[in-house]
XYZ file of C-alpha atoms in Angstrom:
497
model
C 100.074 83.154 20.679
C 101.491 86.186 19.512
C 103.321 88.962 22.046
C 101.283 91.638 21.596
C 104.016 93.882 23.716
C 106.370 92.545 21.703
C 104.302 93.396 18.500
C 104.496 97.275 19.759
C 107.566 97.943 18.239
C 108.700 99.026 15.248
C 112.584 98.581 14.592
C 113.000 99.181 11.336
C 110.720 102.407 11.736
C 112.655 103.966 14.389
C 115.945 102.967 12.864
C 114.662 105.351 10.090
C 113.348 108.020 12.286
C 116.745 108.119 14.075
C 118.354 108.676 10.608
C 116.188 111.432 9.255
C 116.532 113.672 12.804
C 119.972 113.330 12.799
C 120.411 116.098 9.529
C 123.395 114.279 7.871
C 125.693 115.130 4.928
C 125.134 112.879 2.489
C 127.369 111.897 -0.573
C 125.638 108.554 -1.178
C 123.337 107.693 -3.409
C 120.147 108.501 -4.291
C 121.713 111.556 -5.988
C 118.515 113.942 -5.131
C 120.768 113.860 -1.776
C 117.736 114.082 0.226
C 115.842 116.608 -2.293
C 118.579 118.998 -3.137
C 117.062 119.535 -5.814
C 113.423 120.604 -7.363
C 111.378 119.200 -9.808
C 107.706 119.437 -10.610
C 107.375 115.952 -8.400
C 107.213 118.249 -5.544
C 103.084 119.553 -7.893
C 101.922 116.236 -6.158
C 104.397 115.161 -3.653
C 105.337 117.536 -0.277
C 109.279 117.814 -1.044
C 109.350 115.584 2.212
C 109.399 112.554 -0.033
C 112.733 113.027 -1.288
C 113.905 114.076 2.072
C 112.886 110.856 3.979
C 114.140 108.819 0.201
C 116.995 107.281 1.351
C 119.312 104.140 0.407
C 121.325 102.001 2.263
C 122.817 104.275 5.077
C 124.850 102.916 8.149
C 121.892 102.388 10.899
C 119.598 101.385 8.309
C 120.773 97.688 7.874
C 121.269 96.197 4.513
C 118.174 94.025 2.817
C 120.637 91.163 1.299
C 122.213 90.806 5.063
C 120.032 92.284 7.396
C 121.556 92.407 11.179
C 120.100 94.847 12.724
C 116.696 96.661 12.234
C 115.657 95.100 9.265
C 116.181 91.628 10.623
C 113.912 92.429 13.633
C 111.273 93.717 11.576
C 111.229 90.575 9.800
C 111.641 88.334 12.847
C 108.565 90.378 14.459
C 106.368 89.922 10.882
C 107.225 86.169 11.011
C 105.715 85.979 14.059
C 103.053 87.710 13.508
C 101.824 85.384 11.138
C 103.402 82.297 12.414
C 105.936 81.621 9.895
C 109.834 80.889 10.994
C 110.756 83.354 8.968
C 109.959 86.741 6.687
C 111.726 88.165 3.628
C 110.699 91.325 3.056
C 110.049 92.237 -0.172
C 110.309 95.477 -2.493
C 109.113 94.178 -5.655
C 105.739 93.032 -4.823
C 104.874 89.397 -4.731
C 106.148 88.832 -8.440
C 109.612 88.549 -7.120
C 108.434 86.370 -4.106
C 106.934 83.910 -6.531
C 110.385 83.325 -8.022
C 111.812 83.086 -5.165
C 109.813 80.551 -4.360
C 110.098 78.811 -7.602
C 114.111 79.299 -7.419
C 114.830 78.104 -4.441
C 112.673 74.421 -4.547
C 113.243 73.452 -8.344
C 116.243 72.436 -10.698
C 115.487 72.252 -14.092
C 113.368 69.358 -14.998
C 112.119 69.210 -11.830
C 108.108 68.924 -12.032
C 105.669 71.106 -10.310
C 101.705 70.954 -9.905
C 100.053 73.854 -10.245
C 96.909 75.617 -11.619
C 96.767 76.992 -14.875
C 95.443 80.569 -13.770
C 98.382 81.477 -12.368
C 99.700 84.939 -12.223
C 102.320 85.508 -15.128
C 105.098 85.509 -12.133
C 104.705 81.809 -11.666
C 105.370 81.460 -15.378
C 108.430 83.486 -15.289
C 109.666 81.181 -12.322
C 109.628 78.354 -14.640
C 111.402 79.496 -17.277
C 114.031 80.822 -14.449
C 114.473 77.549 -12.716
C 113.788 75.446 -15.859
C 111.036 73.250 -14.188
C 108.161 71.259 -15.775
C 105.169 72.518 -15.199
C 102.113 69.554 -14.841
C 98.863 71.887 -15.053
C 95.163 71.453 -13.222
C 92.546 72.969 -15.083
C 90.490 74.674 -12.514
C 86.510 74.915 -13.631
C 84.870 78.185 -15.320
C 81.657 79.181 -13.947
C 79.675 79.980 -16.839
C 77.471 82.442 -16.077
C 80.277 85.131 -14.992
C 83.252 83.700 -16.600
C 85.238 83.286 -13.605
C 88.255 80.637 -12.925
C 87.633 79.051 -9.839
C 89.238 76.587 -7.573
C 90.572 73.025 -7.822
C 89.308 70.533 -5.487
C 91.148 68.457 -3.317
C 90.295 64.964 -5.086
C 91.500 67.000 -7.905
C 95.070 67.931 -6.826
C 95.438 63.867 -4.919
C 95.057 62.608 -8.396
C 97.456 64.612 -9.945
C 99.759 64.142 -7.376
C 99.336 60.437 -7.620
C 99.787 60.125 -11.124
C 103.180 61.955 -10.899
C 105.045 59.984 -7.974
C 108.067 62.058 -9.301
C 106.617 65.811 -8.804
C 109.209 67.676 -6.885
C 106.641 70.773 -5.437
C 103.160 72.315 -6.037
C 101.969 75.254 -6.372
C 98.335 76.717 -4.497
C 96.715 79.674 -5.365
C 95.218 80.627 -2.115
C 92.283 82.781 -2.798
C 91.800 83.149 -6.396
C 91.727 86.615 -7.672
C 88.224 86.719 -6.984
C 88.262 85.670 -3.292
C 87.605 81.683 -3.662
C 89.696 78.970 -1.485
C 90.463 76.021 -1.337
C 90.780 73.098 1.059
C 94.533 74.155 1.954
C 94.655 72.458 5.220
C 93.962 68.834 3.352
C 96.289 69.268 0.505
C 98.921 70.149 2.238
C 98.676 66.968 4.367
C 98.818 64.904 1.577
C 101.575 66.512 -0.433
C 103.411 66.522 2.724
C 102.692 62.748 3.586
C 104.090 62.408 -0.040
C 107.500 64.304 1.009
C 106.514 67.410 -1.843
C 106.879 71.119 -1.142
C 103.865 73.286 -0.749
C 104.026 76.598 -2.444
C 101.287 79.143 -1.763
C 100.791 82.195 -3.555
C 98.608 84.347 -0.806
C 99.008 87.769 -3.154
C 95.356 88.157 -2.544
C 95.311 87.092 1.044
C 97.839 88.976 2.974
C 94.922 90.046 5.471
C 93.566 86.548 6.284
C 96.103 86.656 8.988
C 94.571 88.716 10.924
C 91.192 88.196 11.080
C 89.649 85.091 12.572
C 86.737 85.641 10.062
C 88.328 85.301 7.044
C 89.477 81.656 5.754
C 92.620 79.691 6.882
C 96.932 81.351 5.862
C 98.749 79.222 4.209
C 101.027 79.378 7.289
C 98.094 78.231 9.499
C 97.558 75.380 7.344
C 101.294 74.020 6.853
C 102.404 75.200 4.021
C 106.474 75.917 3.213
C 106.530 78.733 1.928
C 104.344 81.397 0.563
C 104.137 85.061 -0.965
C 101.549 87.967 0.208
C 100.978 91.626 -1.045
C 100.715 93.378 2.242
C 99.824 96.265 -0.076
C 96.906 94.784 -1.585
C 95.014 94.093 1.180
C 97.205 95.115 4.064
C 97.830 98.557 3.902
C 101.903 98.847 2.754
C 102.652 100.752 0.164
C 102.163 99.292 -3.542
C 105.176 97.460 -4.688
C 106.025 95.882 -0.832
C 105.127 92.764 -0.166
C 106.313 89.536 2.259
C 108.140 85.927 1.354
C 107.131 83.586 4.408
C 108.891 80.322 5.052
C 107.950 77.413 7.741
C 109.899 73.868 8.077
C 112.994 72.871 6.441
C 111.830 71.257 3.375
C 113.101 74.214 1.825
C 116.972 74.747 2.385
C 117.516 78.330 3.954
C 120.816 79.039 1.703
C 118.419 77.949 -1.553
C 115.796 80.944 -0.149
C 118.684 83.456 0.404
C 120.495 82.698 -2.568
C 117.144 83.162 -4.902
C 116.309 86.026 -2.600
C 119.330 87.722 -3.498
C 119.590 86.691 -6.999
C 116.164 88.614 -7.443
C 116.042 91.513 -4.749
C 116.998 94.780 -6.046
C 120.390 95.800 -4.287
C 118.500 99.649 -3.855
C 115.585 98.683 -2.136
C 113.324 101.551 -1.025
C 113.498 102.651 2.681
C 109.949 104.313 2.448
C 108.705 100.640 0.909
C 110.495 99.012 3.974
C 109.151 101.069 6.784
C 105.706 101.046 5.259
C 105.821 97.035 6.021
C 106.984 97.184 9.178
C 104.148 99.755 9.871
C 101.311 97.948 8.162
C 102.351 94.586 10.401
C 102.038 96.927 13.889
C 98.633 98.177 12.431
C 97.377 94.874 11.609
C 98.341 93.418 14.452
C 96.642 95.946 16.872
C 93.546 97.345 14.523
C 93.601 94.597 11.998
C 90.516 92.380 12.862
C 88.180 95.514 13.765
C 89.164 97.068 10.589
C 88.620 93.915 8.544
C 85.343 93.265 10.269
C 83.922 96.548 9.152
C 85.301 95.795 5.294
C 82.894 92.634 5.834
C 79.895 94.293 6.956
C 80.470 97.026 4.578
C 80.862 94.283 1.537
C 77.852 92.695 3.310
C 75.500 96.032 2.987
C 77.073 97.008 -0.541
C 75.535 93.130 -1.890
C 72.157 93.407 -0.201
C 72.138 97.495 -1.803
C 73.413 96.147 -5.327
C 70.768 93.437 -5.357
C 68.223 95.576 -5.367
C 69.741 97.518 -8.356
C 67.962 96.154 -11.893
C 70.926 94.965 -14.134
C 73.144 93.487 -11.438
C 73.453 90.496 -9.409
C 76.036 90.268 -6.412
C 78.036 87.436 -5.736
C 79.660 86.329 -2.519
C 80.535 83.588 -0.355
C 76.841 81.360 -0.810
C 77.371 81.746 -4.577
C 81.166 80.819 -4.096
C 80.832 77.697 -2.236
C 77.568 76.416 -3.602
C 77.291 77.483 -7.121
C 81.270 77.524 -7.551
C 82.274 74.510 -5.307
C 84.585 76.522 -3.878
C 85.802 75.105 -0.265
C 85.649 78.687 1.452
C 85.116 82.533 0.302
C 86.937 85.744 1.564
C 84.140 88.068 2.069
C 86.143 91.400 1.652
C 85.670 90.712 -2.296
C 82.647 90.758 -3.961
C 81.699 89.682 -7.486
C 78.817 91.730 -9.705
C 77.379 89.996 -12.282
C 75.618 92.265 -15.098
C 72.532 91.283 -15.800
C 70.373 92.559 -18.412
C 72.601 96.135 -19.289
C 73.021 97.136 -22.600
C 76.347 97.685 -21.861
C 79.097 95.142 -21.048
C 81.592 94.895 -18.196
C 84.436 96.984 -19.727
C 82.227 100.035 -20.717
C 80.712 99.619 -17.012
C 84.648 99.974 -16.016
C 85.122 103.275 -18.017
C 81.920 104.768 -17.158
C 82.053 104.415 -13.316
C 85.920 105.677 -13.303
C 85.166 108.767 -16.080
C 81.495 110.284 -15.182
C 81.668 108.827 -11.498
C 85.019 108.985 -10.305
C 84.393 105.317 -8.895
C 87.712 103.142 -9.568
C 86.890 99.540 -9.524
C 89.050 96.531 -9.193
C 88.869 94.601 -12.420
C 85.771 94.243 -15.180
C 85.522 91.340 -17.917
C 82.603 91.254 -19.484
C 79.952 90.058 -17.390
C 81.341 90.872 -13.796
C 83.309 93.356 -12.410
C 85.250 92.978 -8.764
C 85.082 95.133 -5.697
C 87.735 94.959 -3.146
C 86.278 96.540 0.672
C 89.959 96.435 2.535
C 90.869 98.160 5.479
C 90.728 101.088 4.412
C 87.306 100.879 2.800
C 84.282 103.699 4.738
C 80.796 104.005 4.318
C 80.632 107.253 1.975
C 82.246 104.259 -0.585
C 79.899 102.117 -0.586
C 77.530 105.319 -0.752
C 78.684 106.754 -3.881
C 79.132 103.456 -5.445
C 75.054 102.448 -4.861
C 74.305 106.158 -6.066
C 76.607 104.902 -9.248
C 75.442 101.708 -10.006
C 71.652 103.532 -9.677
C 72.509 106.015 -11.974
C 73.915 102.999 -14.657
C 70.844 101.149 -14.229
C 68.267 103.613 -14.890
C 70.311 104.557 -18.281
C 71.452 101.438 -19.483
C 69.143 98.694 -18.298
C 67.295 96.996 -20.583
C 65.133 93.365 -19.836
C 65.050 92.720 -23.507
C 68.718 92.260 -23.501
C 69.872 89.187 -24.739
C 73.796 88.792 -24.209
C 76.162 86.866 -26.892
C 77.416 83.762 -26.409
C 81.246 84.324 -26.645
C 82.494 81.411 -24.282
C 85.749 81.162 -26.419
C 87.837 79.647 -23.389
C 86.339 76.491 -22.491
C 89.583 75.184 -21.450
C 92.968 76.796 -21.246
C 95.708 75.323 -24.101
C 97.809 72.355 -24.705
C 101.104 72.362 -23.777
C 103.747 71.421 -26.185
C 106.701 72.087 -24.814
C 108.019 73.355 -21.097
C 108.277 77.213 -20.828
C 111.942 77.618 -20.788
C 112.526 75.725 -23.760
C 109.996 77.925 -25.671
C 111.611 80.701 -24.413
C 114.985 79.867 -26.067
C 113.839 78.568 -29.362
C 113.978 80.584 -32.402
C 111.788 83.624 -33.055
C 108.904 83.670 -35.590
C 106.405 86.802 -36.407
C 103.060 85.890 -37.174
C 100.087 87.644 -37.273
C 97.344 86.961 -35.103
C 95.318 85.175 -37.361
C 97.586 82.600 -38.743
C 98.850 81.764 -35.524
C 96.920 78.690 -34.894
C 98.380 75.770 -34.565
C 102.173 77.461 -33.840
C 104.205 77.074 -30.300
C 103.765 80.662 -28.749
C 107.005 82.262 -27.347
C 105.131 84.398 -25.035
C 103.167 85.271 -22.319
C 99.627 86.777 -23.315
C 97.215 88.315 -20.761
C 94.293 90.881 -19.695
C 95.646 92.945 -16.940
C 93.937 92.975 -14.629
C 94.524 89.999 -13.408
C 97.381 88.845 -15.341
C 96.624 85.298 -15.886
C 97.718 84.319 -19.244
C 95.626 83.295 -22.277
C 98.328 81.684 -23.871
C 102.312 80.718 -22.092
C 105.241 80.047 -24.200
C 105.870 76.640 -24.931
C 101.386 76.383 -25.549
C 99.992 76.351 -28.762
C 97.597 78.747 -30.395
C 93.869 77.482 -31.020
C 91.405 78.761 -32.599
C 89.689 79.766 -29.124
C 92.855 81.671 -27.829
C 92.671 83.499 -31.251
C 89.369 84.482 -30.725
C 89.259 85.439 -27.184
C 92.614 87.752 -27.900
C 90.678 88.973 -30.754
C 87.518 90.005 -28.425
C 89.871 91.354 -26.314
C 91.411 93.668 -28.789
C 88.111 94.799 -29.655
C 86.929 95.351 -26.461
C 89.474 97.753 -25.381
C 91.185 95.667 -22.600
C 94.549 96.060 -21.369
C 96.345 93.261 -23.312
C 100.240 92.770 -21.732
C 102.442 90.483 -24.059
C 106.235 90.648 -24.359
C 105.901 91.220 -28.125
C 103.356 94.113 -27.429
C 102.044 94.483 -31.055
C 97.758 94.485 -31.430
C 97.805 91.710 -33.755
C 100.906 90.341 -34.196
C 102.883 87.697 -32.004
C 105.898 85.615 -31.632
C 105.802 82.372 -31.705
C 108.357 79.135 -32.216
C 110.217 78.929 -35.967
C 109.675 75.003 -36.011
C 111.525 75.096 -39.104
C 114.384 76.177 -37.770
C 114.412 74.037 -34.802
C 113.447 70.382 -33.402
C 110.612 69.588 -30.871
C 112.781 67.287 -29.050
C 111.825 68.255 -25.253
C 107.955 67.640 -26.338
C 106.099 67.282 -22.670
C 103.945 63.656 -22.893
């Protein structure tokens, strides 16, 4: 049970208070010196912002070696979500997935893991050099949507690869579906491998009992939340959490510290140990009324003509999904003459309505804490508006299922990263060894890794992409050009079986 009077306090908070009212001299860094100086920030910003902007100072405690109040902030966030221990984090969860990667894998090591994972999770393997053994979760046709892998699934991966050092759980997906975490964590367990959870979309499960199971909960070692996603920090701050000793402590620290920023910002800091007193005290109401709002907004959607609202049912019947987290919910178009990414830019530009993420059939609401009725108001009065313009019953949509299946790999991804360069356009790149990462953004999963090969389906649904207007992230960043592998110039002698 967690000590709710303990839970009351906010160390690293005060710590900062106590700094701000004491009107020191500075001659530290940041070199603002507390907003010294004026720039047109302060058109957006009160000039507060660079007042309370401050570093490292004595009374703050350090983020590499906390003592003081940043190590009870963490110790009282651990708890809170029943973890041994809390890293805090000030570049999101992308730096707690390598972490997480670092600090359980060698190079050559193996690792399980789904193939939708963030781009993060690829970066950790090219970091620690690990071979990555991928599940192909299934598409759901009709909206296009990766979903979860089951556990008979993951047990006969595992049991085919007697060697595999860790896996890695996405825990929900992007779009809110879970898995059966509790069971596969058993069994990896009973099979002495490390259970990595990436919780970026799940930070609030822990404090509601009517959302599905943490990763904590459930056993896991170690895994990564975005307490600003869903929890209410401020973008960028995020938690690492770490229960058991299958993963050494000085392995955590030393990847912590190989990947933390040394200037970590005190604003980001105090706006996680804020969010956990909040959560712990207001959380559950809060999160219930995101769930009854998401609730009302599918039963108001439904009856809109040209869209089709999917939650939790749809998840775990149509989907197989194991659970649902209801704070999400999924709109399938249906009969618009207009597809998901014009729906995107006309709701943000005529409506002032920002949604999470559109692909071409479905676009993704999130209803957080912070969510109120007037939202869900002027999004119905939106959606209305769309549908009297743009619905059409005649429509008949094209068949552009490009993806059936995500790429071969040839090679792991540190290797590829390493090997000589090659420019090729987009076109001819089929049947080359890509030396990048290339994804839609939102949600950042890749199309194609480095060390894949190009098909002609990758091609294609880049291509569509492209056309469509998406944001397309890719380390070469040219529209139709990429970098892949000169296999002239080099032998495919670390070829994955």
């Amino acid at each position: 049970m967690i000590d709710k009077e303990e839970q009351r306090q906010t160390p690293y908070l005060d710590a900062y208070e106590r700094y701000l009212k004491e009107n020191t001299t500075v001659f530290d860094v940041p070199g603002h010196h507390q907003g010294k100086i004026r720039t047109d920030f302060d058109k957006i910003f009160t000039h507060v912002v660079y007042k309370n902007d401050v570093n490292c100072p004595r009374g703050m405690d350090n983020l590499m070696h906390p003592t003081g109040a940043i190590k009870e902030a963490q110790e009282l966030f651990a708890k809170a979500t029943g973890a041994d221990y809390c890293k805090f984090l000030v570049n999101g969860s992308t730096s707690g997935n390598l972490i997480m990667l670092l600090s359980s894998l060698k190079a050559n090591d193996k690792i399980i893991l789904p193939r939708n994972v963030h781009k993060s999770v690829i970066n950790g393997l090219i970091l620690s050099g690990a071979v990555p053994i991928f599940l192909m979760p299934e598409i759901d046709k009709n909206t296009e949507i990766v979903n979860q892998i089951s556990f008979n699934e993951w047990k006969k991966a595992i049991d085919s690869n007697p060697d595999v050092k860790a896996i890695f759980i996405i825990n929900p997906t992007y779009f809110g579906a879970t898995c059966d975490l509790k069971k596969i964590v058993h069994y990896a367990h009973e099979k002495n491998i490390i259970v990595l959870v990436d919780e970026a979309h799940g930070s609030h499960f822990y404090f509601s009992n009517k959302l599905p199971m943490t990763a904590m909960a459930a056993g896991a070692d170690m895994s990564t939340l975005s307490i600003h996603k869903t929890g209410g920090s401020l973008t960028q701050s995020s938690v690492l959490l770490v229960k058991g000793n299958r993963v050494n402590e000085f392995e955590v620290n030393k990847s912590f510290n190989l990947i933390t920023t040394t200037s970590p910002s005190s604003i980001l800091l105090a706006s996680l140990d804020a969010a956990r007193k909040f959560l712990v005290f207001k959380g559950s109401a809060h999160l219930y009324k995101a769930i009854k709002l998401a609730r009302q907004a599918k039963e108001r959607i439904d009856q809109i003509p040209g869209f089709k609202a999917h939650s939790k049912d749809y998840f775990v019947k149509t989907c197989r999904s194991f659970s649902y987290d209801e704070t999400k919910l999924c709109v399938e178009i249906d009969k618009l003459s207009i597809s998901g990414f014009d729906l995107y830019k006309i709701l943000k530009d005529k409506y002032h309505v920002q949604i999470e993420l559109a692909e071409t059939y479905v676009f993704l609401l999130l209803f957080t804490i912070g969510s109120t009725q007037s939202d869900v108001d002027k999004l119905v009065e939106a959606l209305t508006l769309i549908s009297s313009k743009y619905y059409d019953p005649s429509t008949v949509y094209q068949d552009h299922h490009y993806m059936e299946n995500f790429p071969n790999m040839v090679i792991r991804p540190r290797v590829a990263y390493h090997a000589p360069l090659l420019v090729s356009s987009l076109k001819d790149a089929v049947g080359k060894i890509s030396k990048e990462m290339i994804m839609i953004y939102p949600p950042g999963i890749p199309v194609i890794v480095p060390g894949e090969r190009f098909t002609q389906s990758v091609v294609d649904e880049i291509e569509y992409y492209i056309e469509n207007k998406a944001t397309i992230l890719s380390d070469w960043n040219q529209t139709r050009e990429v970098s892949v592998i000169d296999e002239e110039n080099w032998s495919l002698a670390d070829k994955i079986d």
